[in-house]
Coordinates of C-alpha atoms and ligand atoms in Angstrom, one line a residue:
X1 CA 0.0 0.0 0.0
X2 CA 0.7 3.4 -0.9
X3 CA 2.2 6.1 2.0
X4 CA -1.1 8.3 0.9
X5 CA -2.7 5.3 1.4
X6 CA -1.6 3.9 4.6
X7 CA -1.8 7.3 6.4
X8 CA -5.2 8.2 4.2
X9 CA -6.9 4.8 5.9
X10 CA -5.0 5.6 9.4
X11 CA -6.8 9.0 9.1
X12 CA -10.6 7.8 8.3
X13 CA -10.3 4.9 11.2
X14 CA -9.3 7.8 13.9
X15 CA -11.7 10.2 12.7
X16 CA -14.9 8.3 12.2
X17 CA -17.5 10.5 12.7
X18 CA -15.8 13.7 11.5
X19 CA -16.9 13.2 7.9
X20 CA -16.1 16.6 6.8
X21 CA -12.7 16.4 8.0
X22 CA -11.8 13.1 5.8
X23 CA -13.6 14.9 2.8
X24 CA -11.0 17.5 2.9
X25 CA -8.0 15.4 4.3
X26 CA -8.8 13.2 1.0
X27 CA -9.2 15.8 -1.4
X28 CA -5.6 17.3 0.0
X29 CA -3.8 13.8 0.1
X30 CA -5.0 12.4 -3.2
X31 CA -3.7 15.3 -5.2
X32 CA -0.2 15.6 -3.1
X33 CA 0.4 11.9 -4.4
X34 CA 3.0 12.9 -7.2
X35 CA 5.1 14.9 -4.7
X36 CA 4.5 12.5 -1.8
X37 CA 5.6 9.8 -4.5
X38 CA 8.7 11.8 -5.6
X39 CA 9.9 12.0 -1.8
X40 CA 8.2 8.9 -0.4
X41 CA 11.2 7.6 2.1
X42 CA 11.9 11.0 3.5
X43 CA 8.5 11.6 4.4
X44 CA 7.4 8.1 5.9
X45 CA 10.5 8.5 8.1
X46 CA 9.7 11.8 9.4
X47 CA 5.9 10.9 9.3
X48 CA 5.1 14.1 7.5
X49 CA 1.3 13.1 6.6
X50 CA 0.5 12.1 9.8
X51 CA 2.0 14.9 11.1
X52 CA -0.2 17.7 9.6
X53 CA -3.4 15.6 9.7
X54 CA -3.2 16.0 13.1
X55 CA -3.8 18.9 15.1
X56 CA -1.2 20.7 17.2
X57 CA -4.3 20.7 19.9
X58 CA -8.2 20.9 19.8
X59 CA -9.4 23.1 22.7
X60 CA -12.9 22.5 23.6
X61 CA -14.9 24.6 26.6
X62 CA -18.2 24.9 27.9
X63 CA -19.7 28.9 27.0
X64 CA -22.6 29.7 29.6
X65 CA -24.1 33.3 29.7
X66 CA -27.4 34.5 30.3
X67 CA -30.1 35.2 27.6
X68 CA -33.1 38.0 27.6
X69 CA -34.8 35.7 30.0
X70 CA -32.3 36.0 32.7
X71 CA -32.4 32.2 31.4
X72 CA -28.6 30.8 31.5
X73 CA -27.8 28.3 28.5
X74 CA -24.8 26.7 27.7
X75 CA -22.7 25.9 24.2
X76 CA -20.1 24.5 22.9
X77 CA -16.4 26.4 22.1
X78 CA -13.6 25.3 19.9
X79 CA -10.1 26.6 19.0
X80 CA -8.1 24.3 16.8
X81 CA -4.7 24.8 16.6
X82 CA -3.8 23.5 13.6
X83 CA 0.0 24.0 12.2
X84 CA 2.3 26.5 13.4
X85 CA 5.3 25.4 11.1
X86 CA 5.6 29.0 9.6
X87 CA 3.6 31.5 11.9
X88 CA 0.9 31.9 14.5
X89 CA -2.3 29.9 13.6
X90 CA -4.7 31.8 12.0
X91 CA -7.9 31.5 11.1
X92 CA -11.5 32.5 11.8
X93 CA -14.2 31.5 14.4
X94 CA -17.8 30.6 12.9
X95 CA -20.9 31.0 15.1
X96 CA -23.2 28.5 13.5
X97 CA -25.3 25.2 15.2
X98 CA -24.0 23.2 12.6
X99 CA -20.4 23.5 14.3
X100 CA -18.7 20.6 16.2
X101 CA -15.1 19.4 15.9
X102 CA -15.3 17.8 13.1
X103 CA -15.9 20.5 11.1
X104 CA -13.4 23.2 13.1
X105 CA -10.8 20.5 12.2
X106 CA -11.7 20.5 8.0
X107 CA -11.6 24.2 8.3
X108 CA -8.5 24.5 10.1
X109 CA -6.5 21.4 7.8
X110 CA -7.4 23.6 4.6
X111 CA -6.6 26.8 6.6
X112 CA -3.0 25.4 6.5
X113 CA -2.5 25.3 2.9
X114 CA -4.2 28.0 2.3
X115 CA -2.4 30.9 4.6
X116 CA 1.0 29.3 3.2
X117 CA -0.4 30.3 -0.6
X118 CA -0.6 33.8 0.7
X119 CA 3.2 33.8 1.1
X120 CA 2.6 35.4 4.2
X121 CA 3.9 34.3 7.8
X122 CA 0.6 32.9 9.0
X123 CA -0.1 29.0 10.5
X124 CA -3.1 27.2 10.4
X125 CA -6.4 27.4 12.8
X126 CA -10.0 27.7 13.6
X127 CA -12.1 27.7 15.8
X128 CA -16.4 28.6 16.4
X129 CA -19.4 27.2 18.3
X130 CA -22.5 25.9 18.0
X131 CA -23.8 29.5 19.4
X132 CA -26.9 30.8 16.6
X133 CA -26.5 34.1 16.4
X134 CA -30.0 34.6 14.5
X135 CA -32.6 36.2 16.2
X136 CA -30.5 37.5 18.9
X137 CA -30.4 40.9 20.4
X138 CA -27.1 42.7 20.9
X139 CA -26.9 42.1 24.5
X140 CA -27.1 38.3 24.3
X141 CA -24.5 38.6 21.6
X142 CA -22.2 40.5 24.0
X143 CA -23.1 38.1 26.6
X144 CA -21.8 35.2 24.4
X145 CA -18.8 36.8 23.3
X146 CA -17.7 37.9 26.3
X147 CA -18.0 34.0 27.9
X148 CA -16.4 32.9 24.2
X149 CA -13.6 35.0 25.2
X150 CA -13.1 34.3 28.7
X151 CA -12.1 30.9 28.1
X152 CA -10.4 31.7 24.7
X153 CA -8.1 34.5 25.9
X154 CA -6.0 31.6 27.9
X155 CA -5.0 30.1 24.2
X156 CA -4.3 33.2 22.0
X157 CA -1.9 36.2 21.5
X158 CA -0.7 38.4 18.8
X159 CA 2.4 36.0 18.3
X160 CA 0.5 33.0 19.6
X161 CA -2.8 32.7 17.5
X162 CA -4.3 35.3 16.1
X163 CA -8.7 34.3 15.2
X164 CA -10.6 36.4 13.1
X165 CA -14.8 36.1 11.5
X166 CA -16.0 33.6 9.6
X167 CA -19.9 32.6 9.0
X168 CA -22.0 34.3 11.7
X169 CA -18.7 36.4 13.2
X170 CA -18.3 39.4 11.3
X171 CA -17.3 43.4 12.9
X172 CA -20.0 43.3 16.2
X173 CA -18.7 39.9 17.6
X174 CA -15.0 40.6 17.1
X175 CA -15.7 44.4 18.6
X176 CA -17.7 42.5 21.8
X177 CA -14.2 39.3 21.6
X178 CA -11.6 42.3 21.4
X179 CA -13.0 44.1 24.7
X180 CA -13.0 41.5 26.9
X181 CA -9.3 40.3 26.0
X182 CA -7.9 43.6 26.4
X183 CA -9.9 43.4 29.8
X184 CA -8.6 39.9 30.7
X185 CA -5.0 40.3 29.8
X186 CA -5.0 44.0 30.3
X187 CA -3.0 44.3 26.8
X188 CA -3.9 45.9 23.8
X189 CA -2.7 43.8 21.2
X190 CA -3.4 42.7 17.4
X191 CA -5.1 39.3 19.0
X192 CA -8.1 39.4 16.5
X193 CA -8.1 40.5 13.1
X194 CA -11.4 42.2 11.1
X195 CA -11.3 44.7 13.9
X196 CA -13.1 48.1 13.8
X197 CA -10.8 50.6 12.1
X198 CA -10.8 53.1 15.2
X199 CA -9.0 50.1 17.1
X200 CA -6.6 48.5 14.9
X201 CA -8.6 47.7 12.2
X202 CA -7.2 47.1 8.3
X203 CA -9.3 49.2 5.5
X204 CA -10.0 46.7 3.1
X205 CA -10.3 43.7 5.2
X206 CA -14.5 43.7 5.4
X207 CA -14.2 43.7 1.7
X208 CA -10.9 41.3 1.0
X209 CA -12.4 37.8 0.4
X210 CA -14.7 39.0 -1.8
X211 CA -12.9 41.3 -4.3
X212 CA -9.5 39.0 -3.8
X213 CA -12.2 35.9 -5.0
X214 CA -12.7 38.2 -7.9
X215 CA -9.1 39.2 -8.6
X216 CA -8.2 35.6 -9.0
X217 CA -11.2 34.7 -11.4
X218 CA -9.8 37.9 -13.2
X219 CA -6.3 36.7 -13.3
X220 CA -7.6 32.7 -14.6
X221 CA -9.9 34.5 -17.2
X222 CA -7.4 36.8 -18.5
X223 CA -4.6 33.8 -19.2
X224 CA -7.6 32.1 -20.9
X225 CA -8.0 35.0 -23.5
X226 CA -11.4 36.0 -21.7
X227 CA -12.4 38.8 -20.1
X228 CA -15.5 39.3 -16.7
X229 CA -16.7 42.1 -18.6
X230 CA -20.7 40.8 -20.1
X231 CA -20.1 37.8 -18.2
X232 CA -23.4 36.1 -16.2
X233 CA -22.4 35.0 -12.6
X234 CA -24.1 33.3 -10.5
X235 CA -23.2 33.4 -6.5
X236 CA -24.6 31.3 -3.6
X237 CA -24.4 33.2 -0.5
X238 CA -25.9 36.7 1.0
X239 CA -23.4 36.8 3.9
X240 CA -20.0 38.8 3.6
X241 CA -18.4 37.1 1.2
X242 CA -21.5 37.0 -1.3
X243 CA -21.9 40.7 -0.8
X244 CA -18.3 41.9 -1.8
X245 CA -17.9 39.4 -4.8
X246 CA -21.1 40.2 -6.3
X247 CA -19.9 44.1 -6.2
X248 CA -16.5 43.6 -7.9
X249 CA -17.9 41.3 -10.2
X250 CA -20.2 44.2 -11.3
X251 CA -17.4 46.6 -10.9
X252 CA -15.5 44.6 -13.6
X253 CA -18.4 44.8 -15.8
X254 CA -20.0 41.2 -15.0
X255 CA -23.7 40.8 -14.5
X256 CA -24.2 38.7 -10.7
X257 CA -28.1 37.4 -10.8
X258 CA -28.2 35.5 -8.0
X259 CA -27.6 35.4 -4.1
X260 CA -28.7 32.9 -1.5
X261 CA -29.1 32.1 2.4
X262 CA -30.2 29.4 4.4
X263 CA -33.9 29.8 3.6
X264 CA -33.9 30.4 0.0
X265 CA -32.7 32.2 -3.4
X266 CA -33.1 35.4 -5.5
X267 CA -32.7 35.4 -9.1
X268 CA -32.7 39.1 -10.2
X269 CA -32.1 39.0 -14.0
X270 CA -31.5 42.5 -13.8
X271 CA -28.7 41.9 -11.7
X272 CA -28.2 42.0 -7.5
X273 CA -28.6 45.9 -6.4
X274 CA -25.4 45.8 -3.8
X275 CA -26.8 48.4 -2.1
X276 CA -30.2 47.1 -1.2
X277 CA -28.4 43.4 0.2
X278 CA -26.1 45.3 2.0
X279 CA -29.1 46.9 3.6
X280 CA -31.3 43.9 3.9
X281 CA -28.1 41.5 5.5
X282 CA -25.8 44.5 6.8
X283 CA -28.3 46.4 8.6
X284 CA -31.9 44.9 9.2
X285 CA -29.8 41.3 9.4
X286 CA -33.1 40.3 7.6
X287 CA -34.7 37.5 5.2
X288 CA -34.3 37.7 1.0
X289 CA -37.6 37.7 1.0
X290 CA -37.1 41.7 2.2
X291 CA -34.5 42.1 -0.4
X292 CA -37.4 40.7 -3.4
X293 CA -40.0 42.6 -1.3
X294 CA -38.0 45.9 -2.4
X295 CA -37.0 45.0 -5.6
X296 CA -39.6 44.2 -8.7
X297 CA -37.4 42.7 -11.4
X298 CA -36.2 40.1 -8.2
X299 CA -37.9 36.5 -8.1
X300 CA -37.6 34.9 -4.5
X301 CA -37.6 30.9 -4.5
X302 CA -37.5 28.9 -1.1
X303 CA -35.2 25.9 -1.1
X304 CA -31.6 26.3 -3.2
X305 CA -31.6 26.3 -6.7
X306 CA -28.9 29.2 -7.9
X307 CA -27.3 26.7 -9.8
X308 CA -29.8 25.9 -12.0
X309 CA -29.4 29.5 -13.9
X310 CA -27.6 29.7 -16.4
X311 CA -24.6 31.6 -16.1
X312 CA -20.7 31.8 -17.8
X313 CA -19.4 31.7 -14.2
X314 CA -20.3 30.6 -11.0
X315 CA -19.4 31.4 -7.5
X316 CA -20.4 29.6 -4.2
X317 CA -20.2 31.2 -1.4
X318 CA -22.0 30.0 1.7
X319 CA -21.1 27.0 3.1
X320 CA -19.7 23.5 2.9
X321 CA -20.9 21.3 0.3
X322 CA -23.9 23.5 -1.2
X323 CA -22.5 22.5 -4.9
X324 CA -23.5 18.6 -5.4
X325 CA -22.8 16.5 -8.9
X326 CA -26.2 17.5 -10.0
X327 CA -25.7 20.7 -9.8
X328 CA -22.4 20.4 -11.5
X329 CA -24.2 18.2 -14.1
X330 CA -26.8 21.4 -14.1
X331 CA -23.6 23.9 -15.1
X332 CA -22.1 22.0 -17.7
X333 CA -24.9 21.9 -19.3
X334 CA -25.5 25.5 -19.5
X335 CA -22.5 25.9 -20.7
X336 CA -20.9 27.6 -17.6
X337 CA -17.1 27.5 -18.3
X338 CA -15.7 29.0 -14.5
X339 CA -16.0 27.8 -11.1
X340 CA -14.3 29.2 -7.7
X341 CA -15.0 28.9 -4.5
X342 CA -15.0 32.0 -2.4
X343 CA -16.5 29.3 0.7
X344 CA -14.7 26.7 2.1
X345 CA -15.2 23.0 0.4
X346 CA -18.7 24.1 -0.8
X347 CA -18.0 21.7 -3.8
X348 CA -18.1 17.7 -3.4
X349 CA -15.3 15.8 -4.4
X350 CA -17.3 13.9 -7.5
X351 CA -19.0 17.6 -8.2
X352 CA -15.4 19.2 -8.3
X353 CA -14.2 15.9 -10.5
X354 CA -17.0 16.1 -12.9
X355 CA -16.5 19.6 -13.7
X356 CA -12.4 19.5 -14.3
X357 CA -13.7 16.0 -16.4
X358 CA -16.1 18.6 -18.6
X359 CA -13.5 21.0 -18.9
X360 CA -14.7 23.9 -16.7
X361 CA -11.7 26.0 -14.5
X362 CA -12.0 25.3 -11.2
X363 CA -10.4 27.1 -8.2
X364 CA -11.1 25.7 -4.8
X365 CA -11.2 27.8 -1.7
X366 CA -7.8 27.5 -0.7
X367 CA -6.4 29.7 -3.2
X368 CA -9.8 31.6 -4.4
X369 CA -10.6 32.8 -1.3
X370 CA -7.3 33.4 0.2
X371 CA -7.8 36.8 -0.3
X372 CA -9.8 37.2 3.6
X373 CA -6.7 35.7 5.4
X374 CA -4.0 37.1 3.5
X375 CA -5.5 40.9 4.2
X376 CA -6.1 39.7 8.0
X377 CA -2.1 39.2 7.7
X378 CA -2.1 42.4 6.6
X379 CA -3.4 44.1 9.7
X380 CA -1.1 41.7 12.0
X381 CA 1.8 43.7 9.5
X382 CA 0.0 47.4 10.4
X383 CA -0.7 46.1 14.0
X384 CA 2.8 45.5 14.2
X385 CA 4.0 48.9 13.3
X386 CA 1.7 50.7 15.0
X387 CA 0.6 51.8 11.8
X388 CA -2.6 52.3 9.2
X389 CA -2.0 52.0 5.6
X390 CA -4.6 53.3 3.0
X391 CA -7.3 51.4 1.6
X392 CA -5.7 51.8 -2.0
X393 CA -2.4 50.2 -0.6
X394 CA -4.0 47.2 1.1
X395 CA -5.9 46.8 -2.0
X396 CA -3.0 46.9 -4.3
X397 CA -1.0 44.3 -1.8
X398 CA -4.1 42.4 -2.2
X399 CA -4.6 42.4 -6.0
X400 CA -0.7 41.4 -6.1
X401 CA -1.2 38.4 -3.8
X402 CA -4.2 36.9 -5.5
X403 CA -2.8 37.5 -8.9
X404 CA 0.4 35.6 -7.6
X405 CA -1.3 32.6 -6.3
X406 CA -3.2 32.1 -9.6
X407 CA 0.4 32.0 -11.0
X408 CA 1.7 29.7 -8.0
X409 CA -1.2 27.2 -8.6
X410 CA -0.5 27.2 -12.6
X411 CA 2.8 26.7 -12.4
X412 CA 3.0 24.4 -9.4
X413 CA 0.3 22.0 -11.6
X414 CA 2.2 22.3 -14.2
X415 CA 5.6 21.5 -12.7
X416 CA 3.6 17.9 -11.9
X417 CA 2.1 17.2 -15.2
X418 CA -1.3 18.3 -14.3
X419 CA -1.7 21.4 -16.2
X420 CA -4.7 23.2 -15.6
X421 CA -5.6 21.3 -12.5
X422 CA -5.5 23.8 -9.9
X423 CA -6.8 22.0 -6.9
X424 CA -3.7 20.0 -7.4
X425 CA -1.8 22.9 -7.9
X426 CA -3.1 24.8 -5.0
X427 CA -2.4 21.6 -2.8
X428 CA 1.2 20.9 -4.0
X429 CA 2.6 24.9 -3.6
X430 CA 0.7 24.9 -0.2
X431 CA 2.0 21.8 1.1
X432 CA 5.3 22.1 -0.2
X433 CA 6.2 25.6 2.0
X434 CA 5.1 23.8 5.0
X435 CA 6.6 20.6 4.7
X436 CA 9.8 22.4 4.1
X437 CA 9.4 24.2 7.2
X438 CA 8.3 21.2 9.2
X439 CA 11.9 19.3 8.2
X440 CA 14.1 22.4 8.8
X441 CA 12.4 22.5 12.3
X442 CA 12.5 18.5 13.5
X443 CA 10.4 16.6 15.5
X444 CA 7.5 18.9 17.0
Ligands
NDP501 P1 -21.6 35.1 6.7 O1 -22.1 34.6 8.0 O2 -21.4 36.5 6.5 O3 -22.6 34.6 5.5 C1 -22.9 33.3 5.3 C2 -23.9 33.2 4.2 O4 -24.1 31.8 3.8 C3 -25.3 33.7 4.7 O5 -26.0 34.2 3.6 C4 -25.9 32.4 5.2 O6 -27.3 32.4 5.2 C5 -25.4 31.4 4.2 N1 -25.3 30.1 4.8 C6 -24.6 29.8 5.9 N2 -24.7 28.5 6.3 C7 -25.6 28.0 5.4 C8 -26.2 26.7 5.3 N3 -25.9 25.7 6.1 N4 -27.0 26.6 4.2 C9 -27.3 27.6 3.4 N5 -26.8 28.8 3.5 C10 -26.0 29.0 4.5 O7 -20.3 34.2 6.3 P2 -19.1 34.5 5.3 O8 -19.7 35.2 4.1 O9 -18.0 35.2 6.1 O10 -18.6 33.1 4.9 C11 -19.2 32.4 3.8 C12 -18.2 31.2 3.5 O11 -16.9 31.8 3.1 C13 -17.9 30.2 4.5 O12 -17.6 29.0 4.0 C14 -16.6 30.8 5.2 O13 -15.9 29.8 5.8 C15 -15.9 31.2 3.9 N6 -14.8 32.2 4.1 C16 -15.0 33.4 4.8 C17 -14.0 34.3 4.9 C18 -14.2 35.6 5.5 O14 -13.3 36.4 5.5 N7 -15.4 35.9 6.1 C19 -12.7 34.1 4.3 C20 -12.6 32.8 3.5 C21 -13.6 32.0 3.5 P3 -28.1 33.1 6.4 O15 -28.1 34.6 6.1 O16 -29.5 32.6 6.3 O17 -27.4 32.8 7.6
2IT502 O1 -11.7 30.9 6.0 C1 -11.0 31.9 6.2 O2 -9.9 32.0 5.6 C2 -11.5 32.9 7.1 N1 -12.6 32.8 7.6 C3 -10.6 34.2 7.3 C4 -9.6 33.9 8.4 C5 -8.8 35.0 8.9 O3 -8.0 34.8 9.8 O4 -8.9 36.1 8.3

């Protein structure tokens, strides 16, 4: 049997019920087979794969505070620390009651590769609860923030770990998270990125994963002799990423028609008004039935169903495994010729195969939507220095980075014999920082 193999049936037995975790751990180890091949001995001996397919540590701790009701009620919290091998783990906490280990750990594995495609200094983590968010007021927010922290704060540090927002943790929870570190530790440090810019905030970063999603679908585009200009998008996804890809796309002269959340879809063949989502998801923190309420060309369907429009490219960007084979089968059909993912694994492994098989470009999330992290980085740099840097410059760093690790991917693909596969791609140049790092460093 195979290395990949041995450690890919070690990792499935340990990990049973954390099926999301072996999705991605298979995806990553399948496609590092021609490198692992190339270096086979010197990586069984230092036991590289099982190495960084298993976490540094999981930290798991009970979060009670005290709703509207004067009710207390408890959840679940989790930090995994992933892989330090070249910086402080890094990586964002999601609120959702679809969170348990299993999935911290997926999203933490991928957060490895991905922060080492930004070529910046970060490690891999993530963390989150089981804590809804919906339908609470501010106070209960703060409340749960506040206990998140408490326990958290014991774990993290600017040179330690540094977590930022993912799904349901955007610019009010990491306000609440950043005020009760600073209380706990009594230091005012860059512990948390996505801050508010009046505290250490980067300009840029609310927007990053969304327009960097957009620079790289630019870049791909362009070294295919196309252009996102007249182009019909389709986006899953009304939450911050959605928002910010849908208005680059539109700033680059591309038509985005749909958008998405948990209870159902818009198709707006007149295209998403930016302004009116941001309203209706920013501000009320309302339905899409609001945004369709407001807007007469805007059809509202219940359920999912973005992918069955028609579209040139496509974009998902809510959640984990919201693009299944038939909605793959559904693209192809219509012709759609470009796929990246601005979530995290929101594409199946036989959806992601069937579209490289039919010839459409697909990006996974490791490098398309590398952009959020990499500008998180960023504000560690400006945190660091004790200074703020325009919106234009963080923008510019960010368009340079994104551009680069479309060219990192290509040529890392192609260096393997895989041209134009740039799950692969992403993989190898990911993996192959890290692992060097991990050698130079010895057994830890
Ligand atoms: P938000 O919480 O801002 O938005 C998430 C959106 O996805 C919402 O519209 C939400 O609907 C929808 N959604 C969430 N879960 C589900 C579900 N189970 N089924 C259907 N729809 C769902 O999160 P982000 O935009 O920040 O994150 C979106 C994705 O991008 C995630 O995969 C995240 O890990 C990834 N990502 C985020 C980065 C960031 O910087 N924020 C960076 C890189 C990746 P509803 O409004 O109903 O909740
Ligand atoms: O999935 C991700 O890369 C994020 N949620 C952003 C992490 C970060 O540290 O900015």
């Amino acid at each position: 049997m195979s290395y990949v193999d041995e450690v890919l049936e070690y990792v499935k037995k340990k990990n049973a019920s954390e099926p999301e975790f072996i999705q991605a751990v298979t995806e990553v180890l399948n496609s590092l087979r021609p490198v692992v091949e190339a270096n086979e001995e010197l990586y069984k001996k230092n036991a590289i794969l099982e190495r960084i397919t298993e976490p540094d540590r999981q930290i798991m701790f009970r979060v009670p505070w005290v709703d509207d009701k004067g009710q207390v009620q408890v959840n679940r919290g989790f930090r995994v620390q992933f892989n330090n091998a070249i910086g402080p783990y890094k990586g964002g906490l999601r609120l959702h009651p679809s969170v348990n280990l299993g999935i911290i750990k997926f999203l933490g594995f991928e957060q490895i590769f991905k922060n080492s495609l930004t070529s910046l200094p970060i490690g891999g983590g993530k963390g989150g609860s089981d804590f809804d968010p919906k339908g609470k007021s501010d106070r209960e927010i703060m409340a749960f923030c506040q206990s998140f922290m408490t326990e958290l704060s014991k774990y993290i540090g600017a040179n330690v770990d540094v977590p930022a927002g993912d799904i349901g943790t955007g610019a009010r929870e990491i306000g609440f998270m950043f005020g009760q570190y600073k209380r706990i530790r009594g230091t005012f440090e860059g512990v948390l990125t996505g801050k508010g810019l009046t505290y250490g905030g980067s300009l840029a970063r609310t927007e990053a994963t969304g327009y960097g999603l957009l620079y790289l679908t630019q870049e791909l585009m362009k070294c295919h002799g196309e252009s996102m200009e007249g182009k019909t998008v389709v986006i899953s996804g009304a939450g911050n990423v959605a928002i910010y890809a849908t208005q680059k796309a539109q700033q680059m002269g591309a038509k985005v028609v749909t958008c998405s959340d948990s209870t159902g879809w818009i198709y707006d063949p007149e295209g998403i008004d930016v302004a009116l989502l941001k309203e209706v998801k920013e501000v009320k923190r309302a339905r899409l039935t609001e945004y369709a309420a407001a807007r007469p060309s805007a059809e509202y369907h219940e359920g999912r169903g973005v992918w069955k429009i028609k579209c040139d490219i496509a974009l998902p960007c809510a959640t984990q495994n919201e693009l299944l084979i038939e909605d793959a089968k559904q693209l192809v059909a219509n012709g759609c010729k470009c796929v990246c993912e601005g979530a995290n694994m929101p594409t199946t492994i036989d959806a992601t195969e069937y579209l490289q098989q039919n010839g459409v470009w697909f990006v996974g999330g490791k490098a398309a939507n590398a952009g959020g992290v990499a500008t998180s980085a960023l504000e560690m740099s400006q945190n660091s220095e004790r200074l703020s840097w325009s919106f234009e410059e963080v923008d510019a760093k960010l368009q340079n980075i994104m551009v680069n690790i479309y060219h990192n991917i290509d040529d890392a693909a192609k260096r393997y014999g895989m041209e134009g596969n740039y799950v692969a791609g992403a993989n190898i140049a990911g993996f192959e920082k890290v692992v060097n790092a991990m050698l130079a460093q010895g057994v830890c």
